Short mmCIF file of C-alpha atoms in Angstrom, two decimals:
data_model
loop_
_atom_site.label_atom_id
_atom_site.label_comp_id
_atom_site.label_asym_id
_atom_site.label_seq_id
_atom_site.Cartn_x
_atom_site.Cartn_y
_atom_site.Cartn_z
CA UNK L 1 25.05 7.69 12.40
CA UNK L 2 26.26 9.85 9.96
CA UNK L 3 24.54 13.63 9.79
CA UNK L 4 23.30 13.27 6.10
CA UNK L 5 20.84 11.24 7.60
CA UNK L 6 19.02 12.97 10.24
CA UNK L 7 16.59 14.42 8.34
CA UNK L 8 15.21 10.69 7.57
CA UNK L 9 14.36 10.33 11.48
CA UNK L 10 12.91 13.56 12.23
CA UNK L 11 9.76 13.16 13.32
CA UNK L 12 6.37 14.18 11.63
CA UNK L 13 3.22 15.43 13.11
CA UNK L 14 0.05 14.36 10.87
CA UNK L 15 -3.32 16.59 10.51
CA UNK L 16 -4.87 14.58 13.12
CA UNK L 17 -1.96 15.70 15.73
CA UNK L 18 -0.31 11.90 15.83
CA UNK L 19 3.36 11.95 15.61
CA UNK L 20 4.93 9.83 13.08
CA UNK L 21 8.19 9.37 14.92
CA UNK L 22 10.59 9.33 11.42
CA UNK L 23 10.17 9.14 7.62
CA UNK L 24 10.48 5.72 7.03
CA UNK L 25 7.69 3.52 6.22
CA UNK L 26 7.67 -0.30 5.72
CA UNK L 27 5.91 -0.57 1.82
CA UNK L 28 2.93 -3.09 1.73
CA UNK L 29 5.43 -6.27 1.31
CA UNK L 30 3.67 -9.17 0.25
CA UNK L 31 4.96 -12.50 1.75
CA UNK L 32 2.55 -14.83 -0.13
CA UNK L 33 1.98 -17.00 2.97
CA UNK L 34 -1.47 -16.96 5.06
CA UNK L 35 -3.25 -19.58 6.92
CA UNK L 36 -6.93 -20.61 5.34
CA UNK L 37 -8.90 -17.78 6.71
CA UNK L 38 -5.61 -15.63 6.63
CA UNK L 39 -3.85 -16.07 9.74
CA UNK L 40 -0.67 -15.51 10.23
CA UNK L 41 1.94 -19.00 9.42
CA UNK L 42 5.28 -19.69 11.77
CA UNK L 43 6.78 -18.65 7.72
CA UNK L 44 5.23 -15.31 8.01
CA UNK L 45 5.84 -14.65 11.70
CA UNK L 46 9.64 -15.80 11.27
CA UNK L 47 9.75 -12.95 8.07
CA UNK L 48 8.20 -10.27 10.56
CA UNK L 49 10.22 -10.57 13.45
CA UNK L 50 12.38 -7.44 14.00
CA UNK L 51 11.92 -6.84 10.32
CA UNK L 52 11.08 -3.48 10.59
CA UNK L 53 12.36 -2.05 14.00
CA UNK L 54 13.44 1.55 13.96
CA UNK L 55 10.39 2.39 11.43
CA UNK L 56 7.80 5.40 12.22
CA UNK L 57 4.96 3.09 10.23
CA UNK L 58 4.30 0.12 9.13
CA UNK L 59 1.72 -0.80 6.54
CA UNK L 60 0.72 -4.23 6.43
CA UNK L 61 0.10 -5.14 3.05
CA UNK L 62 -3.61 -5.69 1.18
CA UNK L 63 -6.22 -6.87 3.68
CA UNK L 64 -9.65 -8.75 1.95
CA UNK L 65 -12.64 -6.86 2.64
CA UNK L 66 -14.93 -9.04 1.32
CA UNK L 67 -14.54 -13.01 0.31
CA UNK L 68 -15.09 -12.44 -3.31
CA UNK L 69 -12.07 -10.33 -3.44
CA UNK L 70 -9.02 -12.56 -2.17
CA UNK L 71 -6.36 -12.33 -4.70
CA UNK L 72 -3.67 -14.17 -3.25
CA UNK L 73 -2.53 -15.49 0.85
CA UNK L 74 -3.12 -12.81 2.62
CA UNK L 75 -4.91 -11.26 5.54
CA UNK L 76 -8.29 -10.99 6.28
CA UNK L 77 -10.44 -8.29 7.37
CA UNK L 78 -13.91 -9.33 6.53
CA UNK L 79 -16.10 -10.97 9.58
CA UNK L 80 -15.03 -10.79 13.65
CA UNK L 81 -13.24 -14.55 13.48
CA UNK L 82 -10.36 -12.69 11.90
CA UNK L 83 -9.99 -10.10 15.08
CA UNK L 84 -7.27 -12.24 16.79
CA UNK L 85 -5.15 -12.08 13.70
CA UNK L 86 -5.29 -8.13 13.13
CA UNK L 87 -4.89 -7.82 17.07
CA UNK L 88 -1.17 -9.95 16.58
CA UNK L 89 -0.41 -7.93 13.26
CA UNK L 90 -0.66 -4.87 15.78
CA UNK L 91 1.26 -6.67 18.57
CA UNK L 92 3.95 -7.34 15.95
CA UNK L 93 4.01 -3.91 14.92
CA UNK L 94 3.74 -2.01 18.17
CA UNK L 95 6.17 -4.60 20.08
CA UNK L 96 9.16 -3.12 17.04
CA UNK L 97 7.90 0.30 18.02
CA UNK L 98 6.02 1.57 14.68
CA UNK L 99 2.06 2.96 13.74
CA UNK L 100 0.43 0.13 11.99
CA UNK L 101 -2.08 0.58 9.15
CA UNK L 102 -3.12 -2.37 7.36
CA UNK L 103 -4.35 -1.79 3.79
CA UNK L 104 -7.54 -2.54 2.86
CA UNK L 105 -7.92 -3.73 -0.54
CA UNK L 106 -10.52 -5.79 -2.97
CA UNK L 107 -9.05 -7.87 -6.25
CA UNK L 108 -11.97 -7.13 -8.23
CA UNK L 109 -11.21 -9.18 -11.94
CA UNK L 110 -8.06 -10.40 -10.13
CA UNK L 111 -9.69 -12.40 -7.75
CA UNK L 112 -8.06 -16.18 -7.42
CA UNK L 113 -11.81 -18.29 -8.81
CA UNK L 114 -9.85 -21.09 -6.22
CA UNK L 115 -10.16 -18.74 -2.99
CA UNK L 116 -13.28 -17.22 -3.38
CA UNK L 117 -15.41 -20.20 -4.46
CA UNK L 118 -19.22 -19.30 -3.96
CA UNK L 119 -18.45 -16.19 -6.08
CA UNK L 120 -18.55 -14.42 -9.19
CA UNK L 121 -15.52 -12.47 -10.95
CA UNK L 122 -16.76 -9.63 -10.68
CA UNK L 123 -15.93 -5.80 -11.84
CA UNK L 124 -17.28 -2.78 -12.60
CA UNK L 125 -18.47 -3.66 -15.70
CA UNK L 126 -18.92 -7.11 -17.62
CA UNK L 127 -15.51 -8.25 -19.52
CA UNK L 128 -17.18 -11.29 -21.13
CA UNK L 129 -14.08 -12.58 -22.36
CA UNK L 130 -12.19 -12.50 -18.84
CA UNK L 131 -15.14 -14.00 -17.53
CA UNK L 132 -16.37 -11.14 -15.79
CA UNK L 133 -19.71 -9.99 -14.59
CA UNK L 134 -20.53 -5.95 -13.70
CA UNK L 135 -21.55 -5.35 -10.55
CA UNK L 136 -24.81 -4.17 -9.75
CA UNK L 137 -25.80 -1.38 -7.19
CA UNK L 138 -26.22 -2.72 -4.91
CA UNK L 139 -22.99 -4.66 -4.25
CA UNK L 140 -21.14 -1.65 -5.00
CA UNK L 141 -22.87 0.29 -2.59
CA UNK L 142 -22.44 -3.55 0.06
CA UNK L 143 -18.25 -2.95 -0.99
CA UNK L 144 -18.15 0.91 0.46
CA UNK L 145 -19.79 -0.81 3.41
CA UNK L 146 -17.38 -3.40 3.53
CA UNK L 147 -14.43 -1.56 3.36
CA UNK L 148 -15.88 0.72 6.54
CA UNK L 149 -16.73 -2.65 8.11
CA UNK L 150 -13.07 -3.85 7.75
CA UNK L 151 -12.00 -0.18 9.18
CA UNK L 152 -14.28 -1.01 12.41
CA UNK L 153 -12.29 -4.38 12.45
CA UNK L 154 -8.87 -2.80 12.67
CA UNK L 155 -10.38 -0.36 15.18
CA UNK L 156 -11.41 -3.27 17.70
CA UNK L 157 -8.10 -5.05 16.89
CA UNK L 158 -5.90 -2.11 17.93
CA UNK L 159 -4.42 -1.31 14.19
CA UNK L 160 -3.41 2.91 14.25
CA UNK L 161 -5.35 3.32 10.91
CA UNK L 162 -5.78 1.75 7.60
CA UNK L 163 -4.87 2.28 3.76
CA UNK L 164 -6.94 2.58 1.17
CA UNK L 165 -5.78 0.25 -1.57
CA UNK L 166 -6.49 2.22 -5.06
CA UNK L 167 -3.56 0.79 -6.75
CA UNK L 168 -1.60 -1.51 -8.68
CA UNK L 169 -4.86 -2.28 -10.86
CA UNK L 170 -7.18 -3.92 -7.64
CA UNK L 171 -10.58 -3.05 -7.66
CA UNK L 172 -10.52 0.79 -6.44
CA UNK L 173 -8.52 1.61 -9.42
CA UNK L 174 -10.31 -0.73 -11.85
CA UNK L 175 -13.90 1.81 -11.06
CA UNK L 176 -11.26 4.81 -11.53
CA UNK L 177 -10.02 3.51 -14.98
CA UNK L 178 -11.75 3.80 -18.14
CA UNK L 179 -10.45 0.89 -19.29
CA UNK L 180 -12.25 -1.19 -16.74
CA UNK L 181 -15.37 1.08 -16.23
CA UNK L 182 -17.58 1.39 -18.69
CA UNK L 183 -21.04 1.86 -16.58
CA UNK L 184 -22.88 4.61 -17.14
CA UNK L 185 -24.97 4.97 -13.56
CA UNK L 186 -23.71 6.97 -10.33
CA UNK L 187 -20.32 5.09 -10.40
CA UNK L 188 -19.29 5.44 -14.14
CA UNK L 189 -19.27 7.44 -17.45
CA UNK L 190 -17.24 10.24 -16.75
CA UNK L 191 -14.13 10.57 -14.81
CA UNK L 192 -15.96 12.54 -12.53
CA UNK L 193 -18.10 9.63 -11.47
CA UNK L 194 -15.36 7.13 -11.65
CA UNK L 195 -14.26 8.37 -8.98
CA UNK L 196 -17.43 8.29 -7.01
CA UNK L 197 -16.38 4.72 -5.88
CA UNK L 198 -13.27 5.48 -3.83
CA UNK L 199 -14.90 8.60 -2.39
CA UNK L 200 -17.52 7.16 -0.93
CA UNK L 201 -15.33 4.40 0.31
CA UNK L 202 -13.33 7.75 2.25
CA UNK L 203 -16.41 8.72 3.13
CA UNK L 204 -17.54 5.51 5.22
CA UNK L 205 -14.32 5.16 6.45
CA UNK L 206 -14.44 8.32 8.13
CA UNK L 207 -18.18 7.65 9.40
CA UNK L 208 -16.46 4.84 11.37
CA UNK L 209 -13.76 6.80 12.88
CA UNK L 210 -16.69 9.21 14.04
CA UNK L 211 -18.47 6.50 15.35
CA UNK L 212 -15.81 5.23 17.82
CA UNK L 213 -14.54 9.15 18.19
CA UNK L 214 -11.10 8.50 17.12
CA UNK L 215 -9.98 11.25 15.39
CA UNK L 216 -6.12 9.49 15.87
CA UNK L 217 -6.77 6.74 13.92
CA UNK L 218 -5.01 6.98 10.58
CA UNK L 219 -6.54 6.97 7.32
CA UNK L 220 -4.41 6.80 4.06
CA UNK L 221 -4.97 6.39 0.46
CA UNK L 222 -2.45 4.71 -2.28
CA UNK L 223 -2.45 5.21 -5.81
CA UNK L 224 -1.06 4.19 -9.19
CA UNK L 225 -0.65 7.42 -11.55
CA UNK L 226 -0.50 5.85 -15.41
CA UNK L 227 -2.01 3.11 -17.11
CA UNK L 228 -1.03 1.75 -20.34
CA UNK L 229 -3.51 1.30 -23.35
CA UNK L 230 -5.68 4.13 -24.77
CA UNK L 231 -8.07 4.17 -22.30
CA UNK L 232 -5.75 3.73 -19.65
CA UNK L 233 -5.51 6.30 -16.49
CA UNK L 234 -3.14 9.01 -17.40
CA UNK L 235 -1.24 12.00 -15.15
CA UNK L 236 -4.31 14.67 -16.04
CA UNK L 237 -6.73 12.15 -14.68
CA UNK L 238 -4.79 11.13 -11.53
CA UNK L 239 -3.95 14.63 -11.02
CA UNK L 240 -7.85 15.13 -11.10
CA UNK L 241 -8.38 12.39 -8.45
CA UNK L 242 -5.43 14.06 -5.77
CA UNK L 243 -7.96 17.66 -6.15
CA UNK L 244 -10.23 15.27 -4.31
CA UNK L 245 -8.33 13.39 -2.38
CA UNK L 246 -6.48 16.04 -0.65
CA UNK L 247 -10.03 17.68 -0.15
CA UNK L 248 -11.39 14.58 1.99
CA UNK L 249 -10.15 13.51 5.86
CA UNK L 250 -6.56 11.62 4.94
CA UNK L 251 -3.71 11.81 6.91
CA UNK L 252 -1.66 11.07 3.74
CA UNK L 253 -1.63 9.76 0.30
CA UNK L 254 1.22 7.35 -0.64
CA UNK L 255 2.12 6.93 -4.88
CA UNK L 256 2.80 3.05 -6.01
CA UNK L 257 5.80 3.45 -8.44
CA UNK L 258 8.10 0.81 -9.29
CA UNK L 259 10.79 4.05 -9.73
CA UNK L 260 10.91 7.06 -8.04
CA UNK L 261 12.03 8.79 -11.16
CA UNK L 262 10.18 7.72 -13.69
CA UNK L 263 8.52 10.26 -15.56
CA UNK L 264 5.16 11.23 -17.07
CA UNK L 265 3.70 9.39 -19.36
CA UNK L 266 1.22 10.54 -20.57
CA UNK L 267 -1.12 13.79 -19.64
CA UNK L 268 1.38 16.12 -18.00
CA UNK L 269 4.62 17.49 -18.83
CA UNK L 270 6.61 14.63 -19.92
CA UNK L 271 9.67 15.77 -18.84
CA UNK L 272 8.98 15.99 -15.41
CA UNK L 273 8.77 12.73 -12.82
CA UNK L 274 5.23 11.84 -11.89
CA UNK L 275 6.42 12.32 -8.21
CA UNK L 276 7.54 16.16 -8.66
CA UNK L 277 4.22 16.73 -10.65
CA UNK L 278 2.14 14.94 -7.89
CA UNK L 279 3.99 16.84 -4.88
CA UNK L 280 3.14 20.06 -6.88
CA UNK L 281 -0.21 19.27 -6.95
CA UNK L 282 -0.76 18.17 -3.37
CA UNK L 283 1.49 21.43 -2.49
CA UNK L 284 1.91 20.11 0.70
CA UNK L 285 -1.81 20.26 2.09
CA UNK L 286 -1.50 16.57 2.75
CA UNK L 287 1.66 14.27 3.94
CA UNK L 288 2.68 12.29 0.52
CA UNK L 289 4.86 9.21 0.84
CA UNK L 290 7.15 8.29 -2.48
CA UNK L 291 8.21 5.17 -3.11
CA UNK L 292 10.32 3.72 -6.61
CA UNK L 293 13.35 1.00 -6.23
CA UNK L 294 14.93 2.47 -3.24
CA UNK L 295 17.38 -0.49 -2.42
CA UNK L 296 20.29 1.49 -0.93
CA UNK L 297 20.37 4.75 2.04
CA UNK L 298 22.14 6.83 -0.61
CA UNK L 299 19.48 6.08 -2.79
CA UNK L 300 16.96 6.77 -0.29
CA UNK L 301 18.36 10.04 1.64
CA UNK L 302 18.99 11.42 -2.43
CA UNK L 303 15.15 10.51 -3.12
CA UNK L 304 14.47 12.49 0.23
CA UNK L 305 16.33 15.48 -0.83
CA UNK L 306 14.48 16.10 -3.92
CA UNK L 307 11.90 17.58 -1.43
CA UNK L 308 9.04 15.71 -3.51
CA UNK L 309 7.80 13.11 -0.19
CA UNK L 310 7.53 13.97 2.70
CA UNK L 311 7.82 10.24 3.79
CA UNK L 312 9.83 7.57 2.42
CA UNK L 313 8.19 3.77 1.59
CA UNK L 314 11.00 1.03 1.70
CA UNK L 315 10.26 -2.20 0.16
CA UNK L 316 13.04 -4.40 -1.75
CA UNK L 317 15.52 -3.40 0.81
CA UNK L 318 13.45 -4.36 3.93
CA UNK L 319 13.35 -7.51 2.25
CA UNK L 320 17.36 -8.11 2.32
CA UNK L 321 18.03 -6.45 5.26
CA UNK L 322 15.92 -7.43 8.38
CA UNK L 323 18.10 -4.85 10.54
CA UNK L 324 18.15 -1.78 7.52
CA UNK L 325 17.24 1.01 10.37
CA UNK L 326 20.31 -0.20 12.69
CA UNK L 327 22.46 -0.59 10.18
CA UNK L 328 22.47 2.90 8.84
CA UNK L 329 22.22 4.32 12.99
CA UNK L 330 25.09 2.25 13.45
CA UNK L 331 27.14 3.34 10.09
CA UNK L 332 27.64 -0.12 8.76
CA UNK L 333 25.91 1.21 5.62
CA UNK L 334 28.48 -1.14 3.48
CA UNK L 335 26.71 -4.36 5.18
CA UNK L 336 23.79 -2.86 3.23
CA UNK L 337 22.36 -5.22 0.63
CA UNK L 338 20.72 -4.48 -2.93
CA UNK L 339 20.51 -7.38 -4.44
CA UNK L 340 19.48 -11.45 -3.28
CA UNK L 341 22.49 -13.16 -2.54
CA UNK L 342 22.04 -16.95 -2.31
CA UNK L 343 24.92 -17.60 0.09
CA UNK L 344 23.06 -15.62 2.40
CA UNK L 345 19.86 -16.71 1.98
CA UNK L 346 18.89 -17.56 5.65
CA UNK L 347 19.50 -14.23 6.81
CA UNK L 348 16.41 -12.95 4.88
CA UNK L 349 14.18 -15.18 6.42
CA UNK L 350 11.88 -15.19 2.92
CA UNK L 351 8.76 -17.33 3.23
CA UNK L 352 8.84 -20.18 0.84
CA UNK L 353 6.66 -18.39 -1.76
CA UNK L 354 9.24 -15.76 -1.54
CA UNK L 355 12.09 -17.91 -2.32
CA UNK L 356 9.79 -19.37 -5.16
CA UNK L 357 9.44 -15.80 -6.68
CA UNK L 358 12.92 -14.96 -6.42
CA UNK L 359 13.80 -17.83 -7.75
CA UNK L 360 11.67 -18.05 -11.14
CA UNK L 361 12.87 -14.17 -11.60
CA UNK L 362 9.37 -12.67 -10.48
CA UNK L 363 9.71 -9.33 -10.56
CA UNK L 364 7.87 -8.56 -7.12
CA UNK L 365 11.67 -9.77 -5.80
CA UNK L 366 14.68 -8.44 -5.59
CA UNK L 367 17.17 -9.20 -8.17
CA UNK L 368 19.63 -12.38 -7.59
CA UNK L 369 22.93 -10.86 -7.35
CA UNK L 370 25.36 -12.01 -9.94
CA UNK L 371 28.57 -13.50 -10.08
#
């Protein structure tokens, strides 16, 4: 391996003294491909397998709390039926040598009406023309639980810690955004109440961890910085909501960004990137992973050397390259790929729905190479 990268596999002690044992984490990926009650398919095992060996962490991507939240195929962490599938997520995880923290997440107005039949849309406030009603209460107040419930789950199934999913517009972030939350009770009105919701979802979390006196287990929190539209979160708010977070029991928050440069949108400096802004703000009291179209190791190491994460979330790349970690310890960097190559298309091992997505140009897949 060549020396420019060492500094990716040093190895990182969090606040609760577990060593991460390098800076690369395996992003969320989303395979699109779960059994009925969200086991694991032979599709989704095949993907897995030695996909991310060589990685300090894996997070394994958005978890259902609760059955009115399923969004798409994909795990489920809501009753103890689904403990033998979060024990062989683990097994898969520990058996390639990295942490695994599944992320626990709620669809809120995305939910899929076809998977969660026996239940409303539901939000944090009524969006009559999306069909949506506000939740009360007391289901908010039965979510926080659920989300700690899902945390004692991944406890009993041997998981090293869970995510807190308050990104990419699922249900977390829709109680953060003004656009979605219009209540005016303990969970809405001003920004300082929107946030109310996630806190008290840290908060439970954290009960649990008490409870079974692991102070080891993980606990992380994901965000998305901007929203478009008026109303939509900007950098002053989200900058608002990491005072907090860093404030609570996390071992580390981790940015959703579909580029690691992109900069401020609104509510900030606009000429800076929301990542430098965010890393000034967390001034390194907490771990921060960055994330943003990292498909090649230059790309990656340069992202590192901006000093703005401390960690570094791969996605795309993991995709196309099953062996990414060996191939850069190895120096065959040039075997790297960025883009979906056809010709090679059994070597990714993509579930079907994969393949679909790629196909049809989704833009949750890498690009189809050219030529």
């Amino acid at each position: 391996m060549q020396d420019k990268y060492n500094k990716l596999f040093e190895p990182y002690t969090l606040n609760n003294n577990v060593e991460i044992k390098n800076r690369l984490v395996v992003a969320p990926l989303t395979v699109y491909d779960s059994g009925p009650d969200g086991e694991l398919t032979g599709a989704a095992r095949n993907f897995w397998e030695d996909r991310f060996k060589g990685f300090g962490m894996w997070i394994i991507p958005f978890a259902n709390v609760h059955p009115s939240g399923i969004g798409f195929e994909s795990p489920n962490a809501f009753h103890e039926e689904n403990l033998p599938t979060l024990k062989e997520y683990a097994d898969i995880s520990h058996k390639q040598g990295a942490k695994a923290v599944i992320q626990l997440a709620h669809a809120g107005i995305h939910a899929a009406p076809d998977m969660t039949q026996g239940y409303d849309l539901m939000g944090p406030s009524d969006l009559p023309y999306m069909g949506i009603r506000g939740m009360t209460d007391d289901e908010v107040r039965e979510m926080v639980h659920s989300f700690a419930y899902a945390t004692e789950l991944a406890i009993k199934a041997g998981l090293d810690g869970v995510e807190i999913h308050g990104a990419n517009g699922w249900l977390i972030q829709q109680f953060v955004s003004a656009t979605y939350n219009q209540r005016t009770d303990h969970w809405g009105g001003s920004m300082e109440k929107r946030f109310n919701f996630p806190m008290a979802i840290i908060d439970a979390i954290d009960e649990v961890r008490q409870k079974y006196q692991r102070p080891d287990f993980i606990v992380g929190y994901r965000f998305s910085p901007e929203e478009p539209g008026e109303a939509g979160l900007t950098m002053e708010e989200t900058l608002a909501l990491i005072d907090l977070l860093v404030e609570k029991p996390l071992q580390y928050i981790h940015i959703s960004l579909w580029n690691f440069y992109k900069k401020i949108r609104r509510g900030g400096d606009t000429n800076m990137t929301r990542m430098e802004a965010v890393h000034e703000r967390i001034n390194g009291r907490v771990p921060f992973i960055g994330v943003g179209d990292l498909f090649a190791e230059e790309q990656g190491l340069e992202a590192f050397n901006t000093g703005w994460a401390d960690f570094l979330a791969v996605g795309g790349s993991v995709e196309l390259n099953p062996h990414l970690v060996n191939q850069i310890k190895d120096g065959r960097e040039d075997e790297i790929q960025s883009e979906f190559d056809w010709n090679k298309m059994d070597s990714y091992r993509f579930t079907p729905s994969m393949l679909y997505g790629t196909l049809t140009g989704n833009a949750m897949f890498p690009k189809v190479k050219q030529g």
